[in-house]
XYZ file of C-alpha atoms in Angstrom:
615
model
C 111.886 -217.609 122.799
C 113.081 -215.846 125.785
C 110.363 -216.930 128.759
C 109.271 -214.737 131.267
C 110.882 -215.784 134.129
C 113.956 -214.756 132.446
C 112.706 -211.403 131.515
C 111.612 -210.991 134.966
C 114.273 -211.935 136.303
C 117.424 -211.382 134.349
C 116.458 -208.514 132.204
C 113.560 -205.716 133.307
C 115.180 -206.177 136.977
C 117.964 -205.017 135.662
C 117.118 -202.634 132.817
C 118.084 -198.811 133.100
C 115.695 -196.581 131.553
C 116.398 -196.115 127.838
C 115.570 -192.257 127.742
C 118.128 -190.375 126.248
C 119.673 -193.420 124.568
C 121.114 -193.529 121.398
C 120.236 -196.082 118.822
C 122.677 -198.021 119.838
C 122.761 -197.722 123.583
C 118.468 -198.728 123.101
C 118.940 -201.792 121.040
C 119.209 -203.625 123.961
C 115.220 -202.022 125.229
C 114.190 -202.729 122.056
C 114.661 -206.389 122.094
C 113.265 -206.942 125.300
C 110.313 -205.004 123.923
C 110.012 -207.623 121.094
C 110.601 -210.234 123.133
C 107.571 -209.670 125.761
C 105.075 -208.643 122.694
C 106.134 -212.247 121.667
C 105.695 -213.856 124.486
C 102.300 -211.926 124.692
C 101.110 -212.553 121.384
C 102.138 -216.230 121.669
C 99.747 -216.418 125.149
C 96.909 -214.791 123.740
C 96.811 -216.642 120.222
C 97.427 -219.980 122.421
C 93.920 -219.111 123.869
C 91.973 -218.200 120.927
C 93.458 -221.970 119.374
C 92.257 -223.399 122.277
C 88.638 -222.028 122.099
C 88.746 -222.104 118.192
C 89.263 -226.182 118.642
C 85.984 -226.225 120.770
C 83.751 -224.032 118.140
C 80.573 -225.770 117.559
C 80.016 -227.772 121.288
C 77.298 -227.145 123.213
C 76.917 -223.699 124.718
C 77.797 -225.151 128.120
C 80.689 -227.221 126.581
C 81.804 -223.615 125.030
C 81.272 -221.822 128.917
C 83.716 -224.563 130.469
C 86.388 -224.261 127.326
C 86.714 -220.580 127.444
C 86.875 -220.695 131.500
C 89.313 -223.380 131.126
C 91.452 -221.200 128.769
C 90.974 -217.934 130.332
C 92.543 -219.525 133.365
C 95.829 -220.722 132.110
C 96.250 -217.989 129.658
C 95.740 -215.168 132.842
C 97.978 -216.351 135.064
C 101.233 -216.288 132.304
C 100.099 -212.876 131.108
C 99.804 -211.803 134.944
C 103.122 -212.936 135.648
C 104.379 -210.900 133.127
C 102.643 -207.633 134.433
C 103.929 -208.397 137.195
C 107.398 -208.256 135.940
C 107.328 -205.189 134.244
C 105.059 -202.487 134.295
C 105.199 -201.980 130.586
C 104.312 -205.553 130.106
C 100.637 -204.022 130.652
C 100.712 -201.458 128.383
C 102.032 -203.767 125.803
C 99.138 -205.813 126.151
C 96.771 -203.103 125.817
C 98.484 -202.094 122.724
C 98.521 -205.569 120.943
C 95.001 -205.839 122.429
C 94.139 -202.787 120.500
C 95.974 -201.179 117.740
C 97.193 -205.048 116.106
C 92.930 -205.722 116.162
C 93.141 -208.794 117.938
C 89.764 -208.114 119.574
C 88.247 -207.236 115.783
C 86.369 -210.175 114.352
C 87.770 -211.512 111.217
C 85.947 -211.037 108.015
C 83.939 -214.577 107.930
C 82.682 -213.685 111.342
C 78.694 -213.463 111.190
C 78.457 -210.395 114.187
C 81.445 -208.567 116.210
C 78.733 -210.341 118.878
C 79.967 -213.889 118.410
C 83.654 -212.559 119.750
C 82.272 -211.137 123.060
C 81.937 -214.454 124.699
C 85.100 -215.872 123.380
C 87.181 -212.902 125.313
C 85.088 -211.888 128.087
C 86.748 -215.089 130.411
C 90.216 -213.839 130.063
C 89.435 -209.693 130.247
C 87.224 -210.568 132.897
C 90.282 -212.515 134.743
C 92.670 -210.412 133.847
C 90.540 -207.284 135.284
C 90.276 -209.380 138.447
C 94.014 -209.891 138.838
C 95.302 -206.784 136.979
C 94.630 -203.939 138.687
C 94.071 -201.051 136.109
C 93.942 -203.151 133.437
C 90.015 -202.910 132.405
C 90.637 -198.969 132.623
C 93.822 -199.036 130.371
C 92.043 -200.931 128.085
C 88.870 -198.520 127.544
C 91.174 -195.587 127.369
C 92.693 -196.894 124.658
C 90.030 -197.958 122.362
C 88.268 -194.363 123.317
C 92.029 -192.611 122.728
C 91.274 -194.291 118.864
C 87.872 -192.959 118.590
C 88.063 -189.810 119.491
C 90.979 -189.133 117.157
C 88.673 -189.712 114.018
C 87.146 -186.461 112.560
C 84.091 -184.730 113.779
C 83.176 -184.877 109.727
C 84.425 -188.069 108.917
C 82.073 -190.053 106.640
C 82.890 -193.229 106.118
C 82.421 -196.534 108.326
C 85.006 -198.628 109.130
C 85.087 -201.927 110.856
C 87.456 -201.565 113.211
C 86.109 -197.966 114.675
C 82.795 -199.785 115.136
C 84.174 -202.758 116.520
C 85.868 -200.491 119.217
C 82.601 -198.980 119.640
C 80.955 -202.099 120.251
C 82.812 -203.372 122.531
C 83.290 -200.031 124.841
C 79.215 -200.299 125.029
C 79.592 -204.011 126.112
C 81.870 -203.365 128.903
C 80.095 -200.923 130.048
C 76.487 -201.417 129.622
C 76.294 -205.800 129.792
C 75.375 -206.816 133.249
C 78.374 -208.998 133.124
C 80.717 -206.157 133.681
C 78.844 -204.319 136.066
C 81.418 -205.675 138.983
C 83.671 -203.631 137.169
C 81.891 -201.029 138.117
C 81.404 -201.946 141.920
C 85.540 -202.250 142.250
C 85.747 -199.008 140.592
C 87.654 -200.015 137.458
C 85.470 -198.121 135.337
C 84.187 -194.487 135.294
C 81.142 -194.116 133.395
C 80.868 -190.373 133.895
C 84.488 -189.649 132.799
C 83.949 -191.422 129.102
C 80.618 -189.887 128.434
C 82.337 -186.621 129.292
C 85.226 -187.259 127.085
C 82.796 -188.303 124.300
C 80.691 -185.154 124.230
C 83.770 -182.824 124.340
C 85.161 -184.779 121.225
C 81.766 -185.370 119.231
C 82.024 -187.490 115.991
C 79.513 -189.931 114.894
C 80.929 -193.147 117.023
C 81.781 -190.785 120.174
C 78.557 -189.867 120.344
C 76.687 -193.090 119.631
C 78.693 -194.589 122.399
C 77.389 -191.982 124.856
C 73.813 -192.628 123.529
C 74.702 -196.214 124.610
C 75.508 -195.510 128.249
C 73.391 -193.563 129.132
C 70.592 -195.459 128.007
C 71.336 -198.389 129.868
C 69.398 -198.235 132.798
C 72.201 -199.563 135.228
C 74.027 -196.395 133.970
C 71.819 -194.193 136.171
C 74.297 -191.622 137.444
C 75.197 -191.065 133.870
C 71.658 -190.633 132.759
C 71.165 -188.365 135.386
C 74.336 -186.297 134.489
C 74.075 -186.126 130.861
C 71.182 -187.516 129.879
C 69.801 -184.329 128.630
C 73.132 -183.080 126.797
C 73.472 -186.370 125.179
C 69.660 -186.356 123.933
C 70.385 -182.727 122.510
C 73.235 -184.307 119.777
C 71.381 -186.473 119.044
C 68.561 -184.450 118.262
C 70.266 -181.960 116.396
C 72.388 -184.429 114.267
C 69.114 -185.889 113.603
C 67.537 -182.472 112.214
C 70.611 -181.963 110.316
C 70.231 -185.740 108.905
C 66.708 -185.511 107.898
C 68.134 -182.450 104.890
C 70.021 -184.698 103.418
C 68.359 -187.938 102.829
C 69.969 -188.174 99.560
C 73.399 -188.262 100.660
C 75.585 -190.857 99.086
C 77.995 -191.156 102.281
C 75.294 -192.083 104.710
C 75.974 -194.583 107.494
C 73.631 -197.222 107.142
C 71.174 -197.589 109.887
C 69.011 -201.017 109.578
C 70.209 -203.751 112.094
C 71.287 -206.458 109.793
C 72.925 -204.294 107.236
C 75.724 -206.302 105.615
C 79.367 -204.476 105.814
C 83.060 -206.172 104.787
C 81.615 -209.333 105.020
C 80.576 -209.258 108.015
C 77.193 -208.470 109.634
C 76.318 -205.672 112.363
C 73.948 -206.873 114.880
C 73.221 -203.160 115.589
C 74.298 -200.119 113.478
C 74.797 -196.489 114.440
C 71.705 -194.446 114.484
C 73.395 -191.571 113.971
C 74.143 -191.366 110.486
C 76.861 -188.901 108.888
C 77.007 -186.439 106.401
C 78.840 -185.262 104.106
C 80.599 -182.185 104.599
C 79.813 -181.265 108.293
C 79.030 -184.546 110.102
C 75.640 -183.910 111.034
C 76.812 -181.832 113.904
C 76.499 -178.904 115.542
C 79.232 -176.841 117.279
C 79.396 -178.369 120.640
C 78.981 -174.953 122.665
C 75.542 -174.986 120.984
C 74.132 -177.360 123.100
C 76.500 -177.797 126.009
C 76.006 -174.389 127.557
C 72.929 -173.763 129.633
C 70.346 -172.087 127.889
C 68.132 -169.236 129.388
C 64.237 -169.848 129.017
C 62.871 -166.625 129.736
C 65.680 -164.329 128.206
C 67.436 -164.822 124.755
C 70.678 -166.225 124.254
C 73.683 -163.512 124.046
C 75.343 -162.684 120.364
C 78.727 -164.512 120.911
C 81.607 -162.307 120.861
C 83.605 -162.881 117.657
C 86.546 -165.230 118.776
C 90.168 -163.922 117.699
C 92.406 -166.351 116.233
C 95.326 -166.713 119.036
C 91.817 -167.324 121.556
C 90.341 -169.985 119.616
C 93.782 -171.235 119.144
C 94.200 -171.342 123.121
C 91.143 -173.156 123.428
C 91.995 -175.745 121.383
C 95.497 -176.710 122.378
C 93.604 -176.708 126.510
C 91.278 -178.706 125.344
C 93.603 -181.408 123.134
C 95.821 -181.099 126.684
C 92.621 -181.991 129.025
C 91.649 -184.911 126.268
C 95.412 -186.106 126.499
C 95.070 -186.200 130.409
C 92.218 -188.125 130.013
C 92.989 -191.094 127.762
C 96.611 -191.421 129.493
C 97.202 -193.190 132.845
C 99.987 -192.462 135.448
C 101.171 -196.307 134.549
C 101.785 -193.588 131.083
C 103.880 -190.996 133.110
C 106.680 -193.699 134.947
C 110.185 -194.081 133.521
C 110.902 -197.141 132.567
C 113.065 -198.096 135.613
C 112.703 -196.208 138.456
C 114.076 -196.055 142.322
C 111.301 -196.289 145.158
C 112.277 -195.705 148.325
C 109.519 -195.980 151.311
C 109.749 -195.255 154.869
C 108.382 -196.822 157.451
C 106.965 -195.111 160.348
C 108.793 -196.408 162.949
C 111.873 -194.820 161.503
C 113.576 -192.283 163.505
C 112.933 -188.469 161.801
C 116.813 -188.057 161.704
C 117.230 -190.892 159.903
C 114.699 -190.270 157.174
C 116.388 -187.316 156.756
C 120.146 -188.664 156.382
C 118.253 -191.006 153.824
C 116.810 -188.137 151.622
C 120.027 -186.365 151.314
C 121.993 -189.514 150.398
C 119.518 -190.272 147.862
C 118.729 -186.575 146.524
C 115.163 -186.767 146.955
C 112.774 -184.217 148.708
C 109.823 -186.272 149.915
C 108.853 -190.451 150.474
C 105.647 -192.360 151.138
C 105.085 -193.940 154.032
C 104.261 -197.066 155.825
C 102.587 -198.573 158.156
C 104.099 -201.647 159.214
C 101.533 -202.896 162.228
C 98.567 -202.522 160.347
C 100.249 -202.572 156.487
C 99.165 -199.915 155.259
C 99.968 -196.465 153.402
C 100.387 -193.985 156.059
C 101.147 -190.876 153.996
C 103.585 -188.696 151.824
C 106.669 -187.099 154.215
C 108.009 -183.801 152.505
C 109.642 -180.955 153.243
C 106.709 -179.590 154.696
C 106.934 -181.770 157.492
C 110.788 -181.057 158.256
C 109.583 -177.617 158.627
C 106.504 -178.264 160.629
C 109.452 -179.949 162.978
C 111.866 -177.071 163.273
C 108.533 -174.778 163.933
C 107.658 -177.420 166.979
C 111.208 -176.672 167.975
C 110.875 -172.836 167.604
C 107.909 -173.011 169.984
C 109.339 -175.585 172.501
C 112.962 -174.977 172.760
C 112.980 -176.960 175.891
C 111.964 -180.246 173.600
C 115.102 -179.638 171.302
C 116.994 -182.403 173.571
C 113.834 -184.801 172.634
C 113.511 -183.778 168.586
C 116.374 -186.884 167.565
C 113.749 -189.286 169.177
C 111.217 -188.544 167.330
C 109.702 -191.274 165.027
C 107.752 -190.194 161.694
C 104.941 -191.733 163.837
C 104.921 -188.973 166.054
C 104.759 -186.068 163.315
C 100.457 -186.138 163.684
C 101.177 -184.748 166.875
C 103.523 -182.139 166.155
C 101.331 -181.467 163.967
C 98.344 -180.882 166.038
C 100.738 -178.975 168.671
C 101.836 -176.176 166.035
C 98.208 -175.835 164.562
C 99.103 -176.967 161.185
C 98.110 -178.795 157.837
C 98.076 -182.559 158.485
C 100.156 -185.543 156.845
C 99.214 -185.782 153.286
C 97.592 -188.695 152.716
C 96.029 -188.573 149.359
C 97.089 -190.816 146.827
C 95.308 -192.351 143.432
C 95.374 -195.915 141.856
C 98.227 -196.238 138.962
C 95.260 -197.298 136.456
C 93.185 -193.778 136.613
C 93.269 -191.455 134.325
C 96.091 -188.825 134.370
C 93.481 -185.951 134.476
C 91.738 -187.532 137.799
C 95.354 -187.611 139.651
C 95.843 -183.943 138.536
C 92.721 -182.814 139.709
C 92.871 -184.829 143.251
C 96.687 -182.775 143.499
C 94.209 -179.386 142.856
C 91.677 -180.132 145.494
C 94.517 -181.229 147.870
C 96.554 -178.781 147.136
C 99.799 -181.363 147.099
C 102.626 -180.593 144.824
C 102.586 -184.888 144.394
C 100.679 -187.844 144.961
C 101.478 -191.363 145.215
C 100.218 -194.185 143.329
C 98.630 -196.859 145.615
C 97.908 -200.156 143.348
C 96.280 -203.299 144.919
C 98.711 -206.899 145.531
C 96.729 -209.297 143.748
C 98.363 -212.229 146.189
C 97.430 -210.307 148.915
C 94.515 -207.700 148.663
C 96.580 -205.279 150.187
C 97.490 -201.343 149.123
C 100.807 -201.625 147.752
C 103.314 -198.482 147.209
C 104.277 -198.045 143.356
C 105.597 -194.801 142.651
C 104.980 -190.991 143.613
C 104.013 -188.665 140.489
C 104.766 -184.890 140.928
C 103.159 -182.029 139.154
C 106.670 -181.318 137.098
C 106.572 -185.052 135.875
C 103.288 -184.540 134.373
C 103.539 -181.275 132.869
C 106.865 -182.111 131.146
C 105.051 -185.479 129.840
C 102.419 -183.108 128.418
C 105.169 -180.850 127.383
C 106.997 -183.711 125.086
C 103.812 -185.776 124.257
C 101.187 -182.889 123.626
C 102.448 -180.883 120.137
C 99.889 -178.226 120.798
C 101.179 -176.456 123.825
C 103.093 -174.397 120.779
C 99.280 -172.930 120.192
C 99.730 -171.434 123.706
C 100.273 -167.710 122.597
C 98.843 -165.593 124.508
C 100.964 -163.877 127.010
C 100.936 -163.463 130.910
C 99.822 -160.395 130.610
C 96.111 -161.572 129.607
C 95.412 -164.660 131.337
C 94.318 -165.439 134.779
C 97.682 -167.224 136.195
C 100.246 -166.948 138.510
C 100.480 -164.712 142.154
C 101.245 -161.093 141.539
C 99.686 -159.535 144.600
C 100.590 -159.950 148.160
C 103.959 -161.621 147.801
C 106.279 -162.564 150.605
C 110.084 -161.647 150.034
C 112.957 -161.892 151.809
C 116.272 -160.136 152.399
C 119.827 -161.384 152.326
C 119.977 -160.299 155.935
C 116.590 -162.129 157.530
C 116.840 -164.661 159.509
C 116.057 -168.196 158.108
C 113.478 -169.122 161.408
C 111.768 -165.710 159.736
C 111.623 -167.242 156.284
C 110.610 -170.666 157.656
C 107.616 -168.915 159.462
C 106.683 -167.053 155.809
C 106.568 -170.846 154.670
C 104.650 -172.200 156.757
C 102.024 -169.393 157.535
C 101.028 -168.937 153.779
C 101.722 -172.395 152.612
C 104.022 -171.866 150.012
C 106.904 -173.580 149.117
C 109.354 -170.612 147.781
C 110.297 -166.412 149.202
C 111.656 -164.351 146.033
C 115.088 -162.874 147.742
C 115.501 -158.763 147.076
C 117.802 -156.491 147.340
C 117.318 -152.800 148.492
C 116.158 -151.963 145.101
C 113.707 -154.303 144.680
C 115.877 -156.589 142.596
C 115.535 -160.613 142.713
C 118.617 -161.458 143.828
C 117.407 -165.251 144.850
C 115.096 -167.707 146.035
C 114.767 -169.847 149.133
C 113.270 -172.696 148.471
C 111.536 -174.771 151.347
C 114.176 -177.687 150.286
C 116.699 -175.765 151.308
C 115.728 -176.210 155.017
C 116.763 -179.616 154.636
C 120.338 -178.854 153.350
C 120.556 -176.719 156.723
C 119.905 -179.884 159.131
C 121.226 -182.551 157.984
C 122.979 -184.743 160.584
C 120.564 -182.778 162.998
C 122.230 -179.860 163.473
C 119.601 -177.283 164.632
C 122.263 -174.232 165.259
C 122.382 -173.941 161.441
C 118.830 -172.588 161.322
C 120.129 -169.428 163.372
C 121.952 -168.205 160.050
C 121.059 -165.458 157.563
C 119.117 -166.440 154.536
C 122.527 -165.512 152.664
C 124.532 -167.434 154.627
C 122.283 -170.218 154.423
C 121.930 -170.077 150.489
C 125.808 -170.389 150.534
C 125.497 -174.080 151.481
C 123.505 -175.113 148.556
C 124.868 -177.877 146.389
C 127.171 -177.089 143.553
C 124.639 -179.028 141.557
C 121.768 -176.396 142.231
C 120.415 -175.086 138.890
C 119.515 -171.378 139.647
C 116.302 -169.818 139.413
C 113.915 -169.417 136.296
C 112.897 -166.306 135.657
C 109.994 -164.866 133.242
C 108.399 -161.744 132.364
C 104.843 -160.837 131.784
C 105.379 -161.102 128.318
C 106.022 -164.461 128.405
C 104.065 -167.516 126.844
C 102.929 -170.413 128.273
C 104.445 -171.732 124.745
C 107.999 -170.925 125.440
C 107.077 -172.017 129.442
C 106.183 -175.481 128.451
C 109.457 -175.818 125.742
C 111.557 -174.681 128.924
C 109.595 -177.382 131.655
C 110.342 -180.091 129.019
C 114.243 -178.544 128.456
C 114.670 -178.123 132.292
C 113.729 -178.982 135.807
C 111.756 -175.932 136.851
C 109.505 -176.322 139.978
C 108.632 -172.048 139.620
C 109.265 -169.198 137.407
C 109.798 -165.816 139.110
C 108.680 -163.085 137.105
C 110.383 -160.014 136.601
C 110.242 -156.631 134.521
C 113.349 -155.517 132.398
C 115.001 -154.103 135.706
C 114.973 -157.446 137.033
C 112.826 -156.366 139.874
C 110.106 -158.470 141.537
C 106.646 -158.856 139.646
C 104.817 -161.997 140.569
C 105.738 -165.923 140.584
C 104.291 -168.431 138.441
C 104.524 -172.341 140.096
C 103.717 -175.116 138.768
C 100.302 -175.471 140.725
C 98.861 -172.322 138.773
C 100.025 -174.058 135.579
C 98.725 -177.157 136.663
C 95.158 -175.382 137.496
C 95.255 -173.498 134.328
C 95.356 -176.309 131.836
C 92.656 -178.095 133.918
C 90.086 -175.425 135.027
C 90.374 -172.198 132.485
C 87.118 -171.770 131.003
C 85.474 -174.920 132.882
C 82.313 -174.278 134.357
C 81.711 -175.888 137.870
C 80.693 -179.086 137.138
C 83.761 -179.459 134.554
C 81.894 -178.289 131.377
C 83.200 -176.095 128.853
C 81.985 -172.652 128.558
């Protein structure tokens, strides 16, 4: 049995990411993989032996046993989250999908199992940052995949159901709460937008529980409306065969419910009505609308946004990471012209930062802030003889001297749902956002890894099969800039084009001929190309002299036209590396640009009403 020192150690240190391999290439992966669900499985069926030996003791004797256990079995399963990031997600899936939190079938209630687990997930929450939220995402990812009008009860569902309303209604979980490893409002959200009968008996469960008072307060009423109306629906049927039993006590597998869903199912429809029914406001004085009749290729859009928003939701950015990955973080004291040098060497366009003195993140450095430097020096020539002394430190106050968009500083824990870190890009309006996770040794904000807005749509793009239900073309929806564009000429000077970036905060000017045409596009990276090994005099070239010193490496531009689907758009992000489409008519001259930001806010906010409801 390999241990996992040595997988730490000798073998995910040292693993390359298996993407692309072939089946021979991954065999390698694949045994590690085996390996660390073995040494996981053997850790967590060590504990259950050790608390099964002890079954029957005192209640207090039980308490001290399962402490005792949770304490050496945490600190081997830590250590290997520690080691690999995927050592986590492993143990959510064993935790999950092979049922070892499902009572057996001699079990009396799924109750008896809470207190046997609760001292290591409680631990392991403690120690694991993201862990707890992992965990619930999971077991809701499995529940809301189960039919709106499926009839029949099944053990494990409820079991998963049970113990989502333990976490998060039991008192003893409620620290959970205060450290912000669990989000209340986000599950009962994701429960009503995918209604079936244990989705919606779970938010009946939350929001009754009276230390759940921001969700009571939020969807108290919306909640209370399914269940009223599955209720109405229920009481036609009381004949119906396919029921779910509702009397506590009710025998099932073997095994006995200490409290049964009182939302029973029925045949045919589920009991429910369409969700629109009840989640859009109702008028009191005036009568509701006649619907407009929705077209196939609309309801079809609908869908696949809303299967893309659930995806975001039940997936972490833990989800979104290769499996081996280079981080490279700057520290503030570093000179600017070094951080530079270090970005070209290494091909990348942006790094977090550090604070050293007080250890702290400090910050994402991009391109942005390159520019903002070159503008300082446009404005204060006389400072250009000072500019290869300047320390990232001192970017705040160019910063404040040019009148311009601070540092950005926002960032997200590893452990939150995918959706949340797209939406906190939206409202920040950063094209990326690092993942900040907590040191367990330490209690200090630790660096992981920096998610951009192309990583996540391409992981949509390969993981989400409905983006092919995307049909409707550019033409009809509300997406991308067609208005007010800023172009460029072969002959403009870059300073010209750097001021068009930074004045309308954008990160791209279309390039045009005299016709019109799109010959090109500079790109805000391309600034950087210009001064490495600080040589300002190259900013006083043409934009077409400057886009001759691109790298033989650089892929072109993406084009589209208005015809175009955000079907095809999504097969070509998850083919190719596109950061912006430029969209064109069949003369190839300039019509609008589409970036990845107005994707990004169309999958998230089209037909959402303000407070994130669908219309």
């Amino acid at each position: 049995m390999k241990s996992f020192d040595w997988l730490k150690n000798d073998y995910w240190r040292y693993l390359p990411s298996a993407d692309g391999l072939g089946e021979s290439d991954a065999a390698p992966f694949n045994n590690g993989r085996a390996a660390l669900r073995h040494e996981l499985k053997g850790t967590l069926q060590t504990y259950i032996l050790s608390c099964a030996e002890h079954e029957g003791a005192s209640e207090d004797q039980e308490v001290d046993v399962f402490a005792q256990a949770a304490t050496e079995g945490t600190s081997s399963i830590v250590e290997a989250c520690n080691a690999s990031k995927r050592a986590l997600l492993e143990l959510v899936n064993m935790l999950v999908h092979q049922q070892m939190l499902i009572p057996s079938p001699d079990s009396h209630s799924v109750d008896m199992i809470f207190p046997v687990w609760d001292p290591l997930l409680k631990r392991l929450a403690m120690r694991q940052s993201g862990f707890l939220q992992m965990l619930s995402y999971e077991m809701l990812k499995q529940l809301i995949a189960i039919p709106e009008a499926h009839p029949l009860v099944n053990k494990s569902e409820e079991s998963l159901v049970m113990w989502l309303e333990h976490i998060y209604t039991a008192r003893e979980w409620d620290k959970a709460f205060t450290h912000g490893d669990l989000d209340d409002l986000n599950l009962v959200s994701t429960c009503l937008q995918t209604p079936n009968q244990w989705t919606t008996r779970l938010a009946e469960s939350i929001v009754k529980c009276p230390e759940r008072v921001r969700a009571q307060r939020m969807f108290g009423e919306r909640v209370a409306r399914v269940v009223n109306d599955k209720g109405n629906g229920n009481a036609q049927n009381e004949n119906d065969d396919n029921r779910v039993p509702t009397k506590e006590g009710h025998e099932f597998d073997g095994w006995q419910r200490s409290e049964m869903t009182s939302l029973p199912v029925i045949r045919g429809h589920g009991g429910f009505v369409q969700p629109s029914s009840y989640l859009r406001p109702r008028g009191q004085s005036q009568p509701m609308p006649t619907p407009k009749q929705e077209s196939a290729i609309d309801r079809d859009q609908r869908k696949a946004l809303q299967r893309i928003r659930d995806f975001l939701k039940v997936r972490t950015s833990y989800d979104v990471l290769p499996l081996s990955f280079r981080l490279i973080i700057f520290d503030t004291s570093l000179l600017v012209k070094k951080s530079l040098t270090i970005l070209i060497q290494n091909g990348i366009v942006s790094a977090p930062l550090w604070d050293s003195k007080t250890s702290t993140f400090a910050g994402l450095l991009t391109t942005s802030d390159y520019i903002n430097l070159i503008q300082y020096y446009w404005q204060n020539p006389d400072a250009v003889n000072r500019i290869d002394q300047f320390k990232l430190n001192s970017l705040r106050e160019i910063e404040k001297a040019i009148g311009v968009s601070p540092l950005e500083t926002a960032s997200i824990h590893p452990g939150k749902p995918l959706y949340e870190a797209c939406r906190r890009m939206l409202e920040t309006r950063a094209r990326r956002i690092p993942l900040v996770d907590i040191d367990d040794e330490t209690g200090r904000a630790m660096v992981v890894s920096v998610v951009t807005q192309y990583r996540i749509l391409k992981f949509v793009a390969v993981n989400v099969h409905e983006t092919q239900l995307l049909r409707k073309p550019l033409r009809h929806l509300n997406l991308g800039t067609y208005k007010n564009l800023e172009t460029a000429k072969m002959e403009t000077p870059v300073f010209d084009v750097i001021h068009q970036l930074v004045t309308n905060n954008i990160s791209s000017v279309p390039i045009l001929n005299s016709d019109g045409v799109v010959t090109n596009v500079f790109e805000s990276v391309d600034v950087i190309t210009l001064i490495k090994g600080a040589n300002y005099d190259e900013l006083n070239l043409n934009v077409g002299e400057a886009l001759q010193k691109r790298s033989e490496e650089f892929p072109g531009i993406y084009t589209c036209s208005i015809e175009d689907r955000l079907d095809t758009i999504f097969d070509t992000i998850r083919k190719s590396r596109v950061h912006r489409l430029v969209v064109i008519d069949e003369d190839s001259r300039l019509v609008g640009v589409l970036t990845l930001s107005d994707i990004l806010e169309y999958i998230l906010l089209e037909g959402e009403s303000d407070d994130g409801n669908t219309d």
